[in-house]
PDB file of C-alpha atoms in Angstrom:
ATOM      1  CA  UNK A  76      61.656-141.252  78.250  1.00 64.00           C
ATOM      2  CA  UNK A  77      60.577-143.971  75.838  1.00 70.00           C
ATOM      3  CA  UNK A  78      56.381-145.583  76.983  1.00 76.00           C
ATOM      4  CA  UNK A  79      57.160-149.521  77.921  1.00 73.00           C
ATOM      5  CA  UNK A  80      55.796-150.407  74.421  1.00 78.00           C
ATOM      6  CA  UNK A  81      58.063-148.868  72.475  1.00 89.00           C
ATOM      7  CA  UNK A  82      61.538-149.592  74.207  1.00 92.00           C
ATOM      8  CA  UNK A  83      62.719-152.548  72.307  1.00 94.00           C
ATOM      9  CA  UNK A  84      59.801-153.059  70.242  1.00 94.00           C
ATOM     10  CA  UNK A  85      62.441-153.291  67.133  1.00 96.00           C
ATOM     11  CA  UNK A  86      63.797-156.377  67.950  1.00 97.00           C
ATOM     12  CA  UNK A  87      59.885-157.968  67.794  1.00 98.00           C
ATOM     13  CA  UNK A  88      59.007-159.398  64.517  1.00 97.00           C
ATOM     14  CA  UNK A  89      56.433-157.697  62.762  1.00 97.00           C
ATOM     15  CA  UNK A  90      53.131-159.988  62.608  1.00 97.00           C
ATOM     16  CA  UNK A  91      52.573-161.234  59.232  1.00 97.00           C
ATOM     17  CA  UNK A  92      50.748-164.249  59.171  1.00 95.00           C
ATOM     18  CA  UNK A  93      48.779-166.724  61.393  1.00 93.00           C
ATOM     19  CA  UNK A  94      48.142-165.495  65.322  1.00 92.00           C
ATOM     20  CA  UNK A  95      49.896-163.628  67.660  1.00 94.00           C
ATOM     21  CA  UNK A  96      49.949-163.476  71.410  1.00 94.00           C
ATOM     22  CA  UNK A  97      51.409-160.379  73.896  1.00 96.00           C
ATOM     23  CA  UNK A  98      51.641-161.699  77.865  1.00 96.00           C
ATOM     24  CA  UNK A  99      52.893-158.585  79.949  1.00 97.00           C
ATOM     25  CA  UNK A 100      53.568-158.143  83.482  1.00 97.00           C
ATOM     26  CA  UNK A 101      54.632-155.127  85.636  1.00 97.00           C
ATOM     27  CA  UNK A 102      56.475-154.147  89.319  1.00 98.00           C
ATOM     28  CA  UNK A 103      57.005-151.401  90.838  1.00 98.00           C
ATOM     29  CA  UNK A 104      59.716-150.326  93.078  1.00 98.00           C
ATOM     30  CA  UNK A 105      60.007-147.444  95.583  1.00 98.00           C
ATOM     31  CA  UNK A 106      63.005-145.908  94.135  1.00 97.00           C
ATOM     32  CA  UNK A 107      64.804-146.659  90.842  1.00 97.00           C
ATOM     33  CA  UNK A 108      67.777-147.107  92.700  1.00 97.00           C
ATOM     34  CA  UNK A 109      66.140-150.556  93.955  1.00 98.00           C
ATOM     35  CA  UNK A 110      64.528-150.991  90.192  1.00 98.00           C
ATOM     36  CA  UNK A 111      67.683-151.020  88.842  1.00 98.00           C
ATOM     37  CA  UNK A 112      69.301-153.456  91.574  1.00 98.00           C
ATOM     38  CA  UNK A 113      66.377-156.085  90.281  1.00 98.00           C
ATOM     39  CA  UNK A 114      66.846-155.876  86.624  1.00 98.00           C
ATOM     40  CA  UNK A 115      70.292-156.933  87.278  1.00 98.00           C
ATOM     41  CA  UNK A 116      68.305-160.073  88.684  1.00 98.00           C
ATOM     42  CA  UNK A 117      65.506-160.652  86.244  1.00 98.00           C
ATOM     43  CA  UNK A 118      68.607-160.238  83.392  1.00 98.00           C
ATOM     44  CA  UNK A 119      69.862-163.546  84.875  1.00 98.00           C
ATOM     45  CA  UNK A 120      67.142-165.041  85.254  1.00 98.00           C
ATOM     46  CA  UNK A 121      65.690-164.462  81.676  1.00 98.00           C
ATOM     47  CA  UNK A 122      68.865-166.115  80.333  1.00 98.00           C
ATOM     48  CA  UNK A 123      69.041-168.799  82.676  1.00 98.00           C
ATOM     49  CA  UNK A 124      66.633-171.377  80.360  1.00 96.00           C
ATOM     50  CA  UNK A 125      66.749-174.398  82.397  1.00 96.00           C
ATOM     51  CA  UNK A 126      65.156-172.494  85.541  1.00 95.00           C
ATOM     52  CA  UNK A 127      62.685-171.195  83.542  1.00 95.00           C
ATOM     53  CA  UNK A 128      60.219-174.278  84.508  1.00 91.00           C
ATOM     54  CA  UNK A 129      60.596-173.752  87.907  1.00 92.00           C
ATOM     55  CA  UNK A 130      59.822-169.874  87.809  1.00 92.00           C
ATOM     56  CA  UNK A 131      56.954-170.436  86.220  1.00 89.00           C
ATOM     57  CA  UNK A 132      55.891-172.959  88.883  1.00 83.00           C
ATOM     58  CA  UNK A 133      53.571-175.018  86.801  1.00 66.00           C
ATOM     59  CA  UNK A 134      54.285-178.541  85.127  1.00 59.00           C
ATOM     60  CA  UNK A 135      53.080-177.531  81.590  1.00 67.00           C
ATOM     61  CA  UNK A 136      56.488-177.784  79.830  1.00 83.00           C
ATOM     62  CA  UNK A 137      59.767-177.667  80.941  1.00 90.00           C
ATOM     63  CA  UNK A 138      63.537-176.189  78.806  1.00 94.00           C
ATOM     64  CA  UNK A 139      66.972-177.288  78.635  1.00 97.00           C
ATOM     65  CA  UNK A 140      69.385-175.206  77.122  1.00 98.00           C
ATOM     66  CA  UNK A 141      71.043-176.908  74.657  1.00 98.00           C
ATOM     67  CA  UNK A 142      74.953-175.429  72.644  1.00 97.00           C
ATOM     68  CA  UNK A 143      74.544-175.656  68.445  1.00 96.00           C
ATOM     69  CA  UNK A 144      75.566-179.218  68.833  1.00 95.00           C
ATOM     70  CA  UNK A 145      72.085-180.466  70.860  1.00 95.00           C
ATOM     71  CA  UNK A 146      74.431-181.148  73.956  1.00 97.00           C
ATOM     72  CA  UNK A 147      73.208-180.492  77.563  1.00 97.00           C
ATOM     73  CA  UNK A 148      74.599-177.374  78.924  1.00 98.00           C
ATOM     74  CA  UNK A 149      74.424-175.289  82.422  1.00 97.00           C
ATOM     75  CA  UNK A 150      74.964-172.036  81.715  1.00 98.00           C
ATOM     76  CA  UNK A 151      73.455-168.816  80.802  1.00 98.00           C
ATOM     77  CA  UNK A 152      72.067-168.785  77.026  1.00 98.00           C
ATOM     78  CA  UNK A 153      73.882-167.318  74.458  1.00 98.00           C
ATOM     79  CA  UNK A 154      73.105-166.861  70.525  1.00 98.00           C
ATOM     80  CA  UNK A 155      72.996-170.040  68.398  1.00 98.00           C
ATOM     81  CA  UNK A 156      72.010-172.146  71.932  1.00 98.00           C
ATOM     82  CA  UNK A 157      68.910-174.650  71.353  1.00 98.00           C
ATOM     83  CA  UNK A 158      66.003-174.693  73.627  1.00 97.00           C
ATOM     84  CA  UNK A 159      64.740-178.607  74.414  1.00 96.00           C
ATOM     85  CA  UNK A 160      61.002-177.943  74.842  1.00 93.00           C
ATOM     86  CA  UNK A 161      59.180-181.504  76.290  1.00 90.00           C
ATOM     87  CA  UNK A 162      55.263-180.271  76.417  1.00 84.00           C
ATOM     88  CA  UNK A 163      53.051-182.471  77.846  1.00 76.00           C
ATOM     89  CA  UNK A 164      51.794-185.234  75.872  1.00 71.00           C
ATOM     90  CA  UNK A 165      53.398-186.889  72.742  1.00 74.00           C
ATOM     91  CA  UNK A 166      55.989-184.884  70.808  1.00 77.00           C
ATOM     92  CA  UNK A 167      57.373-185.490  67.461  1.00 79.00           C
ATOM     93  CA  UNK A 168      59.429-187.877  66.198  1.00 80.00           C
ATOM     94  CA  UNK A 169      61.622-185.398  63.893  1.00 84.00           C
ATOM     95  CA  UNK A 170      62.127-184.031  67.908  1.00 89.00           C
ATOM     96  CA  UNK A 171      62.776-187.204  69.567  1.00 87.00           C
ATOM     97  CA  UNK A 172      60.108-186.488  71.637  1.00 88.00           C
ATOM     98  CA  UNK A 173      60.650-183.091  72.256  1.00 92.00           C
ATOM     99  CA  UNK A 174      60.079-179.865  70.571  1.00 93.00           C
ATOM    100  CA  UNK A 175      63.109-177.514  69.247  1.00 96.00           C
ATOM    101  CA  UNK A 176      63.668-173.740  69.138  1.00 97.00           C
ATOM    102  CA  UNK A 177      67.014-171.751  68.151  1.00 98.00           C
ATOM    103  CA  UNK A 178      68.097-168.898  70.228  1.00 98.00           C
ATOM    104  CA  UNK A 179      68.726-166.514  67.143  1.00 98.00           C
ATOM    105  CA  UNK A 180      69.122-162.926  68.623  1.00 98.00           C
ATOM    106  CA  UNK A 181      70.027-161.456  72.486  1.00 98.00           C
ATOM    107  CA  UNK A 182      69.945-157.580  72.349  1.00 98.00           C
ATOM    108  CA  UNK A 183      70.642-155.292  75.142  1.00 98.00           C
ATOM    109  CA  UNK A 184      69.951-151.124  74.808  1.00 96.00           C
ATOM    110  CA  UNK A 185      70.611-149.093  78.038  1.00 95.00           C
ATOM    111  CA  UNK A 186      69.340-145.068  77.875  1.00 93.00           C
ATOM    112  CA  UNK A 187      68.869-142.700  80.547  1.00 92.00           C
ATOM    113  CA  UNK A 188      66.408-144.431  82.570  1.00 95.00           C
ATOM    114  CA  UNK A 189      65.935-147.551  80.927  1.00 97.00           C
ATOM    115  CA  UNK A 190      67.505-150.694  80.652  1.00 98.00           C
ATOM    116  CA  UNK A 191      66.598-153.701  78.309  1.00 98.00           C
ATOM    117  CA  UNK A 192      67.084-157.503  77.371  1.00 98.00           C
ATOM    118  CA  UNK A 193      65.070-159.324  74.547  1.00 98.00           C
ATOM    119  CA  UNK A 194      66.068-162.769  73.762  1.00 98.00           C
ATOM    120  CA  UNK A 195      64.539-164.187  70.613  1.00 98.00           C
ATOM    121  CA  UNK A 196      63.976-167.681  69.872  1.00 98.00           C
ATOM    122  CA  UNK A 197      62.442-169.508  66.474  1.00 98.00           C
ATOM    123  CA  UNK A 198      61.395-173.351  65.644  1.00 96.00           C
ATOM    124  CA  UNK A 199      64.589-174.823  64.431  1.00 96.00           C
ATOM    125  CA  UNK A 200      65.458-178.465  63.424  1.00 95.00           C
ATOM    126  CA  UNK A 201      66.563-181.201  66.120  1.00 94.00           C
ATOM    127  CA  UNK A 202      70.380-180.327  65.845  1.00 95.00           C
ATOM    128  CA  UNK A 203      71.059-184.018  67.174  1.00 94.00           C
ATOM    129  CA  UNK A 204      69.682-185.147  63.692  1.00 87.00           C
ATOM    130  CA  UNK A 205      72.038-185.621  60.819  1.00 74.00           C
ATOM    131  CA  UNK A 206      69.540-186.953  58.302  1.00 74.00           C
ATOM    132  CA  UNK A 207      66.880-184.041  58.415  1.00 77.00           C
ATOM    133  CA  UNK A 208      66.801-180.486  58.467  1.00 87.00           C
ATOM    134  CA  UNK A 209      62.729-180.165  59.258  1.00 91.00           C
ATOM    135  CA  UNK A 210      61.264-177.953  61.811  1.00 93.00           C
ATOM    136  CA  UNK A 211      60.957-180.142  65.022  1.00 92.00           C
ATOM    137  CA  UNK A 212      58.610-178.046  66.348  1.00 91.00           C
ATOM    138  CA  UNK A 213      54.667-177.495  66.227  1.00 90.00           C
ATOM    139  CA  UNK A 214      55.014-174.283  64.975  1.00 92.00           C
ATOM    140  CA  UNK A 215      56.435-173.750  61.345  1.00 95.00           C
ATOM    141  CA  UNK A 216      59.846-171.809  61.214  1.00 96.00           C
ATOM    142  CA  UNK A 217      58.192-168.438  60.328  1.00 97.00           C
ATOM    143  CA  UNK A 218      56.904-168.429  64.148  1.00 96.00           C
ATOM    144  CA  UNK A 219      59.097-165.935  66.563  1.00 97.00           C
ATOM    145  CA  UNK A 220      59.187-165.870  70.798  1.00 97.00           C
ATOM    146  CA  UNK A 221      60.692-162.701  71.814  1.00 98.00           C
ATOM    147  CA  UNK A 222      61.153-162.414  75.478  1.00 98.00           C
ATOM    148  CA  UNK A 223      61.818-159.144  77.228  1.00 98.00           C
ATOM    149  CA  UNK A 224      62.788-158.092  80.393  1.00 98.00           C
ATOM    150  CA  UNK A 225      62.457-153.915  80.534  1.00 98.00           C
ATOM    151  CA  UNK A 226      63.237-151.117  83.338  1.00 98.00           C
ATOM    152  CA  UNK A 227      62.053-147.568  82.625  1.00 97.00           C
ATOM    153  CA  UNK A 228      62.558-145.704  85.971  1.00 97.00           C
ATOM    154  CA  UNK A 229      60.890-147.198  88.812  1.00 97.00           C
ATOM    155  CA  UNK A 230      58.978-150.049  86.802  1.00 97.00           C
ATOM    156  CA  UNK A 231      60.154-153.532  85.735  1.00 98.00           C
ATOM    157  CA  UNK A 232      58.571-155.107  82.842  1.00 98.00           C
ATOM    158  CA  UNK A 233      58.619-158.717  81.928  1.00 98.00           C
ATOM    159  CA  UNK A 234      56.838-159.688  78.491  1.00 97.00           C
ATOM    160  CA  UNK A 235      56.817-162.622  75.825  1.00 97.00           C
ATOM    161  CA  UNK A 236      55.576-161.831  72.602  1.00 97.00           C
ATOM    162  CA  UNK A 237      55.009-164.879  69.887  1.00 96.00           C
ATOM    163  CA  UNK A 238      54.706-163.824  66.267  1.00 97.00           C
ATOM    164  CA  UNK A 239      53.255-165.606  62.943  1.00 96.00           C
ATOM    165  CA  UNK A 240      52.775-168.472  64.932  1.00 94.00           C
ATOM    166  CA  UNK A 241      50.879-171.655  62.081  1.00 93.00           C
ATOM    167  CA  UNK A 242      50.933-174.874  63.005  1.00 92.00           C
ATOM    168  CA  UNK A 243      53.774-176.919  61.444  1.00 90.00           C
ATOM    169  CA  UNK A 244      51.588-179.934  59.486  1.00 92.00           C
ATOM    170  CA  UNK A 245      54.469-180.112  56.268  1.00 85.00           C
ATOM    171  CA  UNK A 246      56.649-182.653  57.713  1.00 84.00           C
ATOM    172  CA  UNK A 247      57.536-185.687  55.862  1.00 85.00           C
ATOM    173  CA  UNK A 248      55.960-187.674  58.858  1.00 83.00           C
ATOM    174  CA  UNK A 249      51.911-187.813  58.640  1.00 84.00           C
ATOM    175  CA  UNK A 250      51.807-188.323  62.198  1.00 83.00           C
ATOM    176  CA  UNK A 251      53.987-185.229  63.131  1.00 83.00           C
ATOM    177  CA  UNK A 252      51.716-183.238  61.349  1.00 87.00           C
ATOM    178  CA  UNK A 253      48.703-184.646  63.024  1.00 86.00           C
ATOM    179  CA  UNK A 254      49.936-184.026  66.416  1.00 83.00           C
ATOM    180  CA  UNK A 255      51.263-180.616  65.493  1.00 78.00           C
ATOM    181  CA  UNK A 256      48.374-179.235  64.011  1.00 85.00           C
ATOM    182  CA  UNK A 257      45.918-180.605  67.609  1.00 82.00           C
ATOM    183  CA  UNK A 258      49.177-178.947  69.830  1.00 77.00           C
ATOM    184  CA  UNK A 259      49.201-175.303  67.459  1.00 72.00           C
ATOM    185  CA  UNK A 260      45.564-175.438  67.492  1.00 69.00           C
ATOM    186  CA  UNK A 261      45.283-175.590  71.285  1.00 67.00           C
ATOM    187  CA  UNK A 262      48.418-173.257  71.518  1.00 63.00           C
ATOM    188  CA  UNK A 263      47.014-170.556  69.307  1.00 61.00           C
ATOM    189  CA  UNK A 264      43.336-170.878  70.791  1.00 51.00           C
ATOM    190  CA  UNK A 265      44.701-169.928  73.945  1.00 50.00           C
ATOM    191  CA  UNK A 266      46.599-172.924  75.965  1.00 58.00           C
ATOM    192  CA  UNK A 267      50.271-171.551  75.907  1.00 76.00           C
ATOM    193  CA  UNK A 268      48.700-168.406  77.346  1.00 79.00           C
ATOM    194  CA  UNK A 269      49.009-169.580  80.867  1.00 83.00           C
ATOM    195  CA  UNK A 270      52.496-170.722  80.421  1.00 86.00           C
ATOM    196  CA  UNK A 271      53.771-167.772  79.288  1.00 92.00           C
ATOM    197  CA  UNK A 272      52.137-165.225  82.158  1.00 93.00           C
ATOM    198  CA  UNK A 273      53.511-167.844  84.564  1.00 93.00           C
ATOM    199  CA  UNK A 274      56.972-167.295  83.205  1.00 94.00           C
ATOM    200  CA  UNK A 275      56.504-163.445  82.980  1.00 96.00           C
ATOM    201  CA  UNK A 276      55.894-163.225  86.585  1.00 96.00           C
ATOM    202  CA  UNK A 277      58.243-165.875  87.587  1.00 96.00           C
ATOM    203  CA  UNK A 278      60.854-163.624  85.972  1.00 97.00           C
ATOM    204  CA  UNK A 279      60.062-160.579  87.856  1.00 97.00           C
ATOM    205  CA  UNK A 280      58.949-162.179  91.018  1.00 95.00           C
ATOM    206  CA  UNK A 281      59.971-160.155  93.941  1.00 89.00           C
ATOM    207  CA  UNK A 282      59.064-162.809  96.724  1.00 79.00           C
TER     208      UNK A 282
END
């Protein structure tokens, strides 16, 4: 049986530039019988991005799940779905005031054992602009957010792992670039960590 690190560590970009950050978090269950019953749960929850603020419990950000088109949707996300990011704080006018990401990969493996999700989402453009195809996001395109929910045996994993993550300061707009280089500095000095543990345990929370 695969260690939790290396089950669906493929489908994480390989860190090539800028900072990186790795938020983890682990349960336990009595019998895998019951472990598997929950991953069925924390599946559903992983894809279900506009509940995402409210399993992380905290008002730092909150995501709407967005089809290609930039239109509202309720449903579970699917490849080539937008995530609406509004972060605390001013956000970019290429954004409308909000921050953009593309859904550009889910990937499910089951082996004996194990079962795994890992949704991957990168900056992206505001697809409700027609006149510009610029990131819309603090972080430049080459930035990845894989998140991964994991069952090997008994044990449930939840984990979010960014990648290359530089502040996005060459947008046509001087004042984007300003306010994305204070939000990427605070984000890769340590602010999104929060965030992202809050989700990780939202999405296995067993209470």
């Amino acid at each position: 049986m695969k260690a939790a690190d290396d089950f669906g560590k493929q489908y994480i970009p390989k860190q090539r530039l800028g900072e990186y950050l790795d938020v983890k978090e682990e349960r336990t269950f009595a019998t895998e019988t019951e472990a598997v019953d929950f991953f069925s749960i924390a599946r559903k929850r992983l894809l279900d991005v506009n509940h995402w603020a409210k399993l992380a419990g905290t008002a730092l950000s909150s995501f709407q799940l967005t089809n290609a088109f930039g239109n509202v949707v309720d449903r579970y996300a699917e490849v080539g779905d937008y995530l609406r990011i509004d972060i605390p704080g001013p956000g970019t006018a290429l954004g409308k005031g909000y921050d953009w990401v593309k859904i550009e990969e889910i990937a499910e493996e089951s082996e004996a054992g194990m079962d795994m999700i890992s949704l991957r989402a990168r900056p992206a453009s505001n697809p409700l602009s027609a006149t510009s195809n610029e990131t819309a996001h603090f972080l430049t395109e080459q930035a990845t957010s894989t998140f991964q929910i994991k069952r090997i045996g008994r044990h449930i994993y939840a984990e979010e792992h960014g990648r290359n993550e530089q502040a996005n300061t060459y947008t046509k707009s001087t004042v984007d670039n300003l306010r994305n280089m204070l939000v990427g500095w605070a984000a890769m000095v340590g602010f999104s960590y929060p965030q992202w543990k809050a989700l990780v345990k939202g999405l296995i929370d067993t209470k």
